[in-house]
XYZ file of C-alpha atoms in Angstrom:
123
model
C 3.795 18.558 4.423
C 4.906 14.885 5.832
C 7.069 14.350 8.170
C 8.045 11.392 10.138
C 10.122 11.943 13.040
C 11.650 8.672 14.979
C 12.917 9.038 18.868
C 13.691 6.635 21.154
C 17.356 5.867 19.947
C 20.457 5.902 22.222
C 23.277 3.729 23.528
C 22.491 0.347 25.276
C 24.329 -2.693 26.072
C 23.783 -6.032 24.772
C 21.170 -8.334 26.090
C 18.989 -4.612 27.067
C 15.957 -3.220 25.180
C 14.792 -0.520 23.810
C 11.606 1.161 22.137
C 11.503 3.220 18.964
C 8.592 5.247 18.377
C 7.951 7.616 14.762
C 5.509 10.157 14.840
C 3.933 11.018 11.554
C 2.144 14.187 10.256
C 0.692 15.326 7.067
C -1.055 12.174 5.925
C -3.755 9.488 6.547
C -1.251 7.543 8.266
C -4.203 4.822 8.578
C -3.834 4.439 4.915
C 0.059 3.713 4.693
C 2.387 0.749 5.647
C 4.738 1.898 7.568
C 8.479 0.372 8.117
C 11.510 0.595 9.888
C 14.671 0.032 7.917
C 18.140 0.358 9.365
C 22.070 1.477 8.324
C 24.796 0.717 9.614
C 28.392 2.682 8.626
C 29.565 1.482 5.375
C 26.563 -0.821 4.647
C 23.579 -0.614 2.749
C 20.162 -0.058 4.204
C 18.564 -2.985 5.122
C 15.030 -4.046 5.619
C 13.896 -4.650 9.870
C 10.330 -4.944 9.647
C 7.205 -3.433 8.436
C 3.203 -3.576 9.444
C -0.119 -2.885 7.362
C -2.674 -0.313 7.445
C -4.524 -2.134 10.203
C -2.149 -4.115 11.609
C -3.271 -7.200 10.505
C 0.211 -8.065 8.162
C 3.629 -7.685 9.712
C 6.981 -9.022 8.426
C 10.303 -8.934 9.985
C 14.291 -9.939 8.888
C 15.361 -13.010 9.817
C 17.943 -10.904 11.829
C 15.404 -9.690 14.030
C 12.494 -12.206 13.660
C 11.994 -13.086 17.165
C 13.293 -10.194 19.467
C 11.872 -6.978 17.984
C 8.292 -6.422 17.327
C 6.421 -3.833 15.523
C 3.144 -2.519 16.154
C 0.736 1.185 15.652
C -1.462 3.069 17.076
C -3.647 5.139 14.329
C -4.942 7.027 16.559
C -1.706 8.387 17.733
C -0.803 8.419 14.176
C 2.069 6.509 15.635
C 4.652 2.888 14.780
C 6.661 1.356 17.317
C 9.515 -0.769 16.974
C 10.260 -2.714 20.467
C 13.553 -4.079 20.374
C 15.056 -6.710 22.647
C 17.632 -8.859 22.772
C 20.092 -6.432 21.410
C 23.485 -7.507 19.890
C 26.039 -5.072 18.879
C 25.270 -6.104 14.884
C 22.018 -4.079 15.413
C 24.278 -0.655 15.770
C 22.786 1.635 12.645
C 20.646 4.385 11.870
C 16.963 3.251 11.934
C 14.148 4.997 10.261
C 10.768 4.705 9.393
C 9.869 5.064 6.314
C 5.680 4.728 5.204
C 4.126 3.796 1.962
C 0.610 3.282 0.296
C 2.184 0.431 -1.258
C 3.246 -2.414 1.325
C 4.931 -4.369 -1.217
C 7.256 -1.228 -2.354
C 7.670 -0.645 1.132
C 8.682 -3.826 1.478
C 11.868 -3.672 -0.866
C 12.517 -0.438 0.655
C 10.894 1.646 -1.392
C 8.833 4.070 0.414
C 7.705 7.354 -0.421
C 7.834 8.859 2.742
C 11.489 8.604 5.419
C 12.414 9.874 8.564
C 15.517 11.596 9.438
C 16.321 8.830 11.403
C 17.486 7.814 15.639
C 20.584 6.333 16.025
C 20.917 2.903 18.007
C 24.008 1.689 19.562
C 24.422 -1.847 20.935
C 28.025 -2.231 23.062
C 29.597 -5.226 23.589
């Protein structure tokens, strides 16, 4: 069974920082891309940033490019999403989702979610 399971949420104020971490189980989590894709109330979910099986590929909004920054640690079976800079527009539900595919992944397709942490940025 797979499971994915994000901490490191909470409330922070803007300017501050925070780290998001997602455990997964179940899988060869060296073999999948893994992402972190956000929602905020009455929106969509929308695309933050993903990473490749070894790191080597990473891609990020242009809404975040610049202040958060993923990385992985396969031996921890672990992706991180470091977060600074925070405005209140970064308020949602973020979870990580993982894929085979990095390019589904990508468009937010993955085959594997979290239940998702819940970040709030106050003004």
């Amino acid at each position: 069974q797979v499971r994915l399971v994000e901490s490191g949420g909470g409330l922070v104020q803007a300017g501050g920082s925070l780290v998001l971490s997602c455990a997964a189980s179940g899988l060869t989590f060296s073999r999948y891309a893994m992402a972190w894709i956000r929602q905020a109330p009455g929106k969509e979910r929308e695309f933050v940033s993903i990473i490749s099986w070894t790191s080597t590929v990473t891609d990020y909004s242009n809404s975040v490019k610049g202040r958060f920054s993923i990385s992985r640690d396969n031996a921890k079976n672990t992706v991180y999403l470091q977060m600074n800079s925070l405005k209140p527009e970064d308020t949602a539900v973020y979870y990580c989702a993982a894929d085979v595919s990095f390019q589904q992944l990508r468009q937010i397709g993955g085959r594997y979610w979290g239940q998702g942490t819940q970040v709030t940025v106050s003004s």
